[in-house]
C-alpha cells in the first residue's frame, strides 16, 4: 500500500464528489430524489470507502475496499451516462467529472493490483 498514491487518488475522488454535487443541483426538480440522489450517493461512496479501506491498515481489507471503490466509480459513471441520455445534463457539463473518473479508475486499478501482491510488510 503506497500511502502517497492513495492520498492523491483520494484527493481526486474528493474533488470529483464536489463537482458531482454542483452538477446534480442543476438536475430537474423531479429527479432530486431519483437519479440525482443515486449519483450523489455513488460519488460519496468512492471517497469514503477509499478512506475506510486505507484506515483499516490491513492489506486484505484495503484490497476489498479498493474493489468496492472501483464498483462505486463504475456505478457513478453509468448513472452520469443515464443522465446524459435522458438529457438531464449536457456532455460539456460533465467533461471534468468524466476526466477525473478515468484518472481515479486508473489509479485505483494500480492500487488494487499492488495490494494483491503479497508483501509481509503490508500485513499488520
PDB file of N, CA, C and O in Angstrom, residues 15 64 76 106 109:
ATOM      1  N   UNK A  15     -12.429  15.738  -4.928  1.00  0.00           N
ATOM      2  CA  UNK A  15     -12.718  16.828  -5.863  1.00  0.00           C
ATOM      3  C   UNK A  15     -13.878  16.434  -6.776  1.00  0.00           C
ATOM      4  O   UNK A  15     -14.765  17.251  -7.067  1.00  0.00           O
ATOM      5  N   UNK A  64     -10.127  -5.214  -0.614  1.00  0.00           N
ATOM      6  CA  UNK A  64     -11.583  -5.336  -0.700  1.00  0.00           C
ATOM      7  C   UNK A  64     -12.244  -3.970  -0.874  1.00  0.00           C
ATOM      8  O   UNK A  64     -13.087  -3.773  -1.755  1.00  0.00           O
ATOM      9  N   UNK A  76     -21.266   5.251 -10.651  1.00  0.00           N
ATOM     10  CA  UNK A  76     -21.426   6.674 -10.885  1.00  0.00           C
ATOM     11  C   UNK A  76     -21.298   7.013 -12.370  1.00  0.00           C
ATOM     12  O   UNK A  76     -22.094   7.789 -12.909  1.00  0.00           O
ATOM     13  N   UNK A 106      -7.950   4.554 -13.155  1.00  0.00           N
ATOM     14  CA  UNK A 106      -6.604   4.059 -13.471  1.00  0.00           C
ATOM     15  C   UNK A 106      -5.757   3.945 -12.209  1.00  0.00           C
ATOM     16  O   UNK A 106      -5.071   2.943 -11.995  1.00  0.00           O
ATOM     17  N   UNK A 109      -6.983   1.082 -10.033  1.00  0.00           N
ATOM     18  CA  UNK A 109      -6.585  -0.221 -10.572  1.00  0.00           C
ATOM     19  C   UNK A 109      -5.138  -0.555 -10.224  1.00  0.00           C
ATOM     20  O   UNK A 109      -4.821  -1.703  -9.907  1.00  0.00           O
TER      21      UNK A 109
END
